[in-house]
mmCIF file of C-alpha atoms in Angstrom:
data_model
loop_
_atom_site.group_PDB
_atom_site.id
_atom_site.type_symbol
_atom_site.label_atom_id
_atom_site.label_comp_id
_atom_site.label_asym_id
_atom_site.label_seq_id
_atom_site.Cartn_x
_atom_site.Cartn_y
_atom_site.Cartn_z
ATOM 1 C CA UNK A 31 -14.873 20.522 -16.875
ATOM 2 C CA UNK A 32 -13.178 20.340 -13.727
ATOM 3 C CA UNK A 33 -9.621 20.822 -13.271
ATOM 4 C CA UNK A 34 -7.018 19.493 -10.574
ATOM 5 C CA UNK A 35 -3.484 20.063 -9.571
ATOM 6 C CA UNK A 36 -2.065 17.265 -7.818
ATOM 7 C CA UNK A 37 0.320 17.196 -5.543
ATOM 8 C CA UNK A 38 4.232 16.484 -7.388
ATOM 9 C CA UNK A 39 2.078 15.811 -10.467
ATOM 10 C CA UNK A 40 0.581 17.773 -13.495
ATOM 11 C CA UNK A 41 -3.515 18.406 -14.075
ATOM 12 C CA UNK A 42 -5.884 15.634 -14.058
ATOM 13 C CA UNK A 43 -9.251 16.319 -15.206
ATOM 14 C CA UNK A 44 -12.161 15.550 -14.446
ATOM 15 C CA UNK A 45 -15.404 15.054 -16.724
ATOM 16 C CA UNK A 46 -18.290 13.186 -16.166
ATOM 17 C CA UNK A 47 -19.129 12.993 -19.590
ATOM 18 C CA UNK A 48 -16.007 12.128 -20.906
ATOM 19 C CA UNK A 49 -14.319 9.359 -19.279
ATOM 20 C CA UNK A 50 -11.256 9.502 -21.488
ATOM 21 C CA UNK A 51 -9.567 12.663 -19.278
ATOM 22 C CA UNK A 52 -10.339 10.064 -15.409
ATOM 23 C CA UNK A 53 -8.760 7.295 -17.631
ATOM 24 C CA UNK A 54 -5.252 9.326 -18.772
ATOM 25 C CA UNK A 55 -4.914 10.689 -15.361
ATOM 26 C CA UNK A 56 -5.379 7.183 -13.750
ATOM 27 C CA UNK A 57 -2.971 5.704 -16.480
ATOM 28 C CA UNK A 58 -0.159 8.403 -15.754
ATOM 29 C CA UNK A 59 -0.825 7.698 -12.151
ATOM 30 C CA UNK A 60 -0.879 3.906 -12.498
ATOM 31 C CA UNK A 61 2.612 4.542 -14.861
ATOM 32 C CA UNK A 62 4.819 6.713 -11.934
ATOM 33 C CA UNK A 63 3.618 3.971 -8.924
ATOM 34 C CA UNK A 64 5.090 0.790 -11.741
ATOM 35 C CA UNK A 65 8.491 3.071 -12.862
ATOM 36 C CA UNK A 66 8.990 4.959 -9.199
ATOM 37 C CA UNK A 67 12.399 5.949 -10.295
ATOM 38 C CA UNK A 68 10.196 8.561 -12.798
ATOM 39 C CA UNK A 69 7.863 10.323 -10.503
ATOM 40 C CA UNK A 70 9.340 10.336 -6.602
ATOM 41 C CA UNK A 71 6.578 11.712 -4.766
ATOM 42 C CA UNK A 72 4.097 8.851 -6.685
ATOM 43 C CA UNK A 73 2.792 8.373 -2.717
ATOM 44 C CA UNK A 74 0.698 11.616 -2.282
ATOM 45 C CA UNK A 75 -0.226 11.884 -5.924
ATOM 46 C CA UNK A 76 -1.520 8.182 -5.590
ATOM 47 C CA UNK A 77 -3.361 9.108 -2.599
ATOM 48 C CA UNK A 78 -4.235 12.116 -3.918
ATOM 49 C CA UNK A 79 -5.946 11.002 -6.409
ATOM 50 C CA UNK A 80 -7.921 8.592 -4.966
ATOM 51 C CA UNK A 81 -9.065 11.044 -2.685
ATOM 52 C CA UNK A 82 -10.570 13.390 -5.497
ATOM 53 C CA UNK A 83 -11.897 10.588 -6.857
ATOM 54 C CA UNK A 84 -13.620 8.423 -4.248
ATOM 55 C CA UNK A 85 -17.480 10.306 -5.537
ATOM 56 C CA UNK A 86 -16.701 9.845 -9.237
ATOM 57 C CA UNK A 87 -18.355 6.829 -10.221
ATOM 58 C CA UNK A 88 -16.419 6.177 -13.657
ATOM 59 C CA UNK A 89 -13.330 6.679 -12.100
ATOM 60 C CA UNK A 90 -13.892 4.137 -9.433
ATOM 61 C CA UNK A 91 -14.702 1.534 -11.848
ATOM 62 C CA UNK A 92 -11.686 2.608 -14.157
ATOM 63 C CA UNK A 93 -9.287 2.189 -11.025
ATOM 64 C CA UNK A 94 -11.021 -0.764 -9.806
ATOM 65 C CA UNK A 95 -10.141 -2.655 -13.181
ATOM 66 C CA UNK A 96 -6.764 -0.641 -12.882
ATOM 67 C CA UNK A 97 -5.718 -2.382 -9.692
ATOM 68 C CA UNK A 98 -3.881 -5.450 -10.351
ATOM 69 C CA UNK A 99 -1.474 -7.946 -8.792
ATOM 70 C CA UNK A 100 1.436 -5.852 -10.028
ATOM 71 C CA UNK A 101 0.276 -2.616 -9.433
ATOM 72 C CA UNK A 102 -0.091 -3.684 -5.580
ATOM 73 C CA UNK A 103 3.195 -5.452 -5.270
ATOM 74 C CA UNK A 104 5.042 -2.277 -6.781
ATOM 75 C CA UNK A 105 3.167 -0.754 -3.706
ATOM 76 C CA UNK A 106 4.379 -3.382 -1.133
ATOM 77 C CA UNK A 107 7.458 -3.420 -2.316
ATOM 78 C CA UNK A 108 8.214 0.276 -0.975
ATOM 79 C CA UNK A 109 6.269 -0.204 2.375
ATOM 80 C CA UNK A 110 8.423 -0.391 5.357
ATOM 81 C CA UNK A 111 5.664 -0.964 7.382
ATOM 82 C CA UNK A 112 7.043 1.669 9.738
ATOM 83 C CA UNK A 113 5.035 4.927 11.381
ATOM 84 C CA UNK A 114 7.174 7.059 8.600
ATOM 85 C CA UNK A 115 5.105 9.907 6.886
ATOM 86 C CA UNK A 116 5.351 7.453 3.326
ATOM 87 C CA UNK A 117 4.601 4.725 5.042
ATOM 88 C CA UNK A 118 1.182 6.204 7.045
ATOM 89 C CA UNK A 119 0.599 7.402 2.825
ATOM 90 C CA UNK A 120 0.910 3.997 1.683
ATOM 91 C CA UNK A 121 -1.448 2.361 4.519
ATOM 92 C CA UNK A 122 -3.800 5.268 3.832
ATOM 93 C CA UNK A 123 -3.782 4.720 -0.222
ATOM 94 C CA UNK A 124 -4.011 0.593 0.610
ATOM 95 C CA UNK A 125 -7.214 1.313 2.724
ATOM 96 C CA UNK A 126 -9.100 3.591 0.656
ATOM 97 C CA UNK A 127 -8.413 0.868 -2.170
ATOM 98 C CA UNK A 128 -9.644 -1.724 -0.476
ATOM 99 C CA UNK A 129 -13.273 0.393 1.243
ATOM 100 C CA UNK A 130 -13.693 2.584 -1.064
ATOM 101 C CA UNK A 131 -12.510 1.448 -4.178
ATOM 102 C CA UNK A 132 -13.139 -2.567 -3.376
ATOM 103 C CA UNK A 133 -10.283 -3.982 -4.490
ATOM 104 C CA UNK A 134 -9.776 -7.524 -3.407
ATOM 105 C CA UNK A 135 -6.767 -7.541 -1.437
ATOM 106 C CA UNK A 136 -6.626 -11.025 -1.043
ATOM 107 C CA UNK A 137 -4.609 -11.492 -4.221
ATOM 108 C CA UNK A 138 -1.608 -10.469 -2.437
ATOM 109 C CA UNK A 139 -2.078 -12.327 1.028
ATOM 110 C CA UNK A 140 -0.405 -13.164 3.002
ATOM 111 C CA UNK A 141 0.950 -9.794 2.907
ATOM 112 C CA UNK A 142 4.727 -9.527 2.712
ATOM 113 C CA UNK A 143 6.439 -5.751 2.442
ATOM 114 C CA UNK A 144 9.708 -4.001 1.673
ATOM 115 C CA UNK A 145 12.660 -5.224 -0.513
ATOM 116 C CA UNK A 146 12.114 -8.543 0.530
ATOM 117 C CA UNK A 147 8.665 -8.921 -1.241
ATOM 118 C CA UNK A 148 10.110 -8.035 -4.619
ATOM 119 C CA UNK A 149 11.173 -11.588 -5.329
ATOM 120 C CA UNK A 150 8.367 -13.236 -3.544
ATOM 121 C CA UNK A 151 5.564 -11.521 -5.202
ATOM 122 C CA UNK A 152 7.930 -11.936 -8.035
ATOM 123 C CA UNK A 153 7.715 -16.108 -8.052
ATOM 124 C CA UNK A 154 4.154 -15.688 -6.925
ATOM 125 C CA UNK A 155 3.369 -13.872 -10.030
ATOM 126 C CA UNK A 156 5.085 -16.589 -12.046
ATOM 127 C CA UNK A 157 4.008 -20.025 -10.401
ATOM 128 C CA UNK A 158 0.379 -18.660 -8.875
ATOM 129 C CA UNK A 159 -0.485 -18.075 -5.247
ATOM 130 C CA UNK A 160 -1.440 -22.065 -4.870
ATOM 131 C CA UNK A 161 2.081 -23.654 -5.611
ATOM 132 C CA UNK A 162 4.180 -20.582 -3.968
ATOM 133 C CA UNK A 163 2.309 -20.138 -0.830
ATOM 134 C CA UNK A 164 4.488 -17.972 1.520
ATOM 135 C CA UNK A 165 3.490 -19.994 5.037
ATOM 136 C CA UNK A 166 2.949 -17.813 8.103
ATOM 137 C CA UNK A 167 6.484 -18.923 9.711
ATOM 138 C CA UNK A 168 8.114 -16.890 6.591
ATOM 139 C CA UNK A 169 6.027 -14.017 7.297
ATOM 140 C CA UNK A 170 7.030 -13.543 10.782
ATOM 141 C CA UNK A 171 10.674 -13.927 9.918
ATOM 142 C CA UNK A 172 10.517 -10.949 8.101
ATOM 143 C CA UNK A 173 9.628 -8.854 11.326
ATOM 144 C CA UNK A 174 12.467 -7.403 13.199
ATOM 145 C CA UNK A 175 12.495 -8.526 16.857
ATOM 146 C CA UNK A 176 14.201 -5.901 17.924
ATOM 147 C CA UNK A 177 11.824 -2.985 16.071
ATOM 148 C CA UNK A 178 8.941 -5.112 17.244
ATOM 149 C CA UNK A 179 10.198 -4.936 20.930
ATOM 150 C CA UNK A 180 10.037 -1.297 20.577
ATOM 151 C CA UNK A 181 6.621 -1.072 18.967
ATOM 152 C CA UNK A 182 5.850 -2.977 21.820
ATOM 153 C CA UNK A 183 7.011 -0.222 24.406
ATOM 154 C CA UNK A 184 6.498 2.571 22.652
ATOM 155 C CA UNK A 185 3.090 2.132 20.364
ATOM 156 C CA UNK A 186 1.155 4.216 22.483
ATOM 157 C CA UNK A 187 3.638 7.051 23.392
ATOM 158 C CA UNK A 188 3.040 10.447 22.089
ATOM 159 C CA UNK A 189 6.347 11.277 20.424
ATOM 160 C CA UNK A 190 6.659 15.135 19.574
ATOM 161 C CA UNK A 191 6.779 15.203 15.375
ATOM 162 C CA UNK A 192 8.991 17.920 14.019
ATOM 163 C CA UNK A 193 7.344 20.707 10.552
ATOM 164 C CA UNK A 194 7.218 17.725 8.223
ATOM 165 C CA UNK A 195 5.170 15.779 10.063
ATOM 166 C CA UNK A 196 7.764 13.018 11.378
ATOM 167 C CA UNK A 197 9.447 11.640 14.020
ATOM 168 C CA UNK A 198 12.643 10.562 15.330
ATOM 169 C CA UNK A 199 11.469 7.214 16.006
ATOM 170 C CA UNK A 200 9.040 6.875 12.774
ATOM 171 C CA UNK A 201 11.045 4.153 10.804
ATOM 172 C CA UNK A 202 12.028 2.424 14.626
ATOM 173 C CA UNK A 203 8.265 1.708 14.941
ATOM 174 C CA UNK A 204 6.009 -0.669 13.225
ATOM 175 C CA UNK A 205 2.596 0.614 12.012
ATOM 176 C CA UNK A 206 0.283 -1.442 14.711
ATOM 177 C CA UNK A 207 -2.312 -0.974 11.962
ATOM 178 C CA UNK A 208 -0.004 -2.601 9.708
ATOM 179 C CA UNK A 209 1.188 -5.394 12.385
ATOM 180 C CA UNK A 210 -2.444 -6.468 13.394
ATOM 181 C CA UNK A 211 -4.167 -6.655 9.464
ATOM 182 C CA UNK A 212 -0.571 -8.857 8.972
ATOM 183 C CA UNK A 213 -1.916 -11.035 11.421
ATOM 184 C CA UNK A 214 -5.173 -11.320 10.163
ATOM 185 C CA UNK A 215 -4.350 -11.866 6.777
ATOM 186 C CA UNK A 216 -2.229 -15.022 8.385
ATOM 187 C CA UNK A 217 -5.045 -16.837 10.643
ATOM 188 C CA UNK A 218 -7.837 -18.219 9.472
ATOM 189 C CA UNK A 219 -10.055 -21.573 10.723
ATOM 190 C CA UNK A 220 -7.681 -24.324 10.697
ATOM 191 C CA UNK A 221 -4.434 -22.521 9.984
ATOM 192 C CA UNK A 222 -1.094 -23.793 11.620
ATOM 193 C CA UNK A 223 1.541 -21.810 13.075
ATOM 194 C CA UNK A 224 4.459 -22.930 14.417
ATOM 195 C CA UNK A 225 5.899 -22.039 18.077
ATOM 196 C CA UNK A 226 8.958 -23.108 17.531
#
């Protein structure tokens, strides 16, 4: 048996034999990104985690079922979309869900993000995605002119990090990775967007 330290969490173990130890650690896990307020640094164990288990195939399947509506609003809901060490976490954990782990991440398109998503997602969850359809025009109000201006200028700019690994400007950016999937996830054959 294989043990693990995470990072700002306790063991997880591994056994191929024994799913039971991939299906605790993925519950705790799955338990500190719904009730943040218990486990702060839920970010790196989350991606972590997936990380250590990308090769396993049980534990891919038990996450895959794991992965629900809920689980990646809760994750939305503390994305700031910004170039922020957290935020480059989240992005990193919502990709390797979505490759690795093929999660459908349709279920929460059009992507919204932030405090602002909590009661969106929130009467999406209730009604269904078909009668509270967030249009593209309320997506794009939720961008920040001003903050998208700057991403603008300064996407490309290397900006000298300091010993944790951010920036002065990392929240005053956009993620362009971010910005571009948010406009994919908004046009498709036949949508509308208004210019006004």
């Amino acid at each position: 048996m294989k043990r693990r330290k995470l990072e700002g969490g306790g063991d997880t173990r591994n056994n191929g034999e024994n799913g039971n130890h991939v299906e605790e650690s993925w519950e705790a896990i799955k338990d500190a990104v719904l009730n943040p307020c218990s486990h702060k640094s839920w970010r790196k164990t989350l991606l972590n985690y997936l990380r250590g288990q990308k090769d396993d195939t049980t534990a891919r399947g038990q996450i895959s079922k794991g992965v629900d509506f809920q689980f990646l609003t809760h994750i939305m809901a503390s994305y700031t979309a910004s170039t922020s060490e957290e935020d480059r976490t989240i992005y990193e954990t919502l990709e390797l869900l979505e490759n690795t782990y093929k999660v459908n991440m349709n279920i929460i398109s059009p992507i919204i993000w932030g405090e602002q998503s909590i009661e969106i997602y929130k009467k999406r969850g209730q009604f269904g995605g078909t009668l509270i359809r967030t249009t593209p025009e309320q997506v794009l109000e939720l961008l920040d002119g001003l903050r998208m201006w700057k991403t603008v200028l300064n996407h490309s700019r290397q900006i000298a990090a300091d010993a944790d690994g951010e920036t002065h400007d990392s929240k005053a950016l956009y993620d362009v990775r971010f910005l571009l999937r948010l406009f994919l996830s908004m046009m498709h054959p036949g949508s509308e967007v208004s210019l006004s």
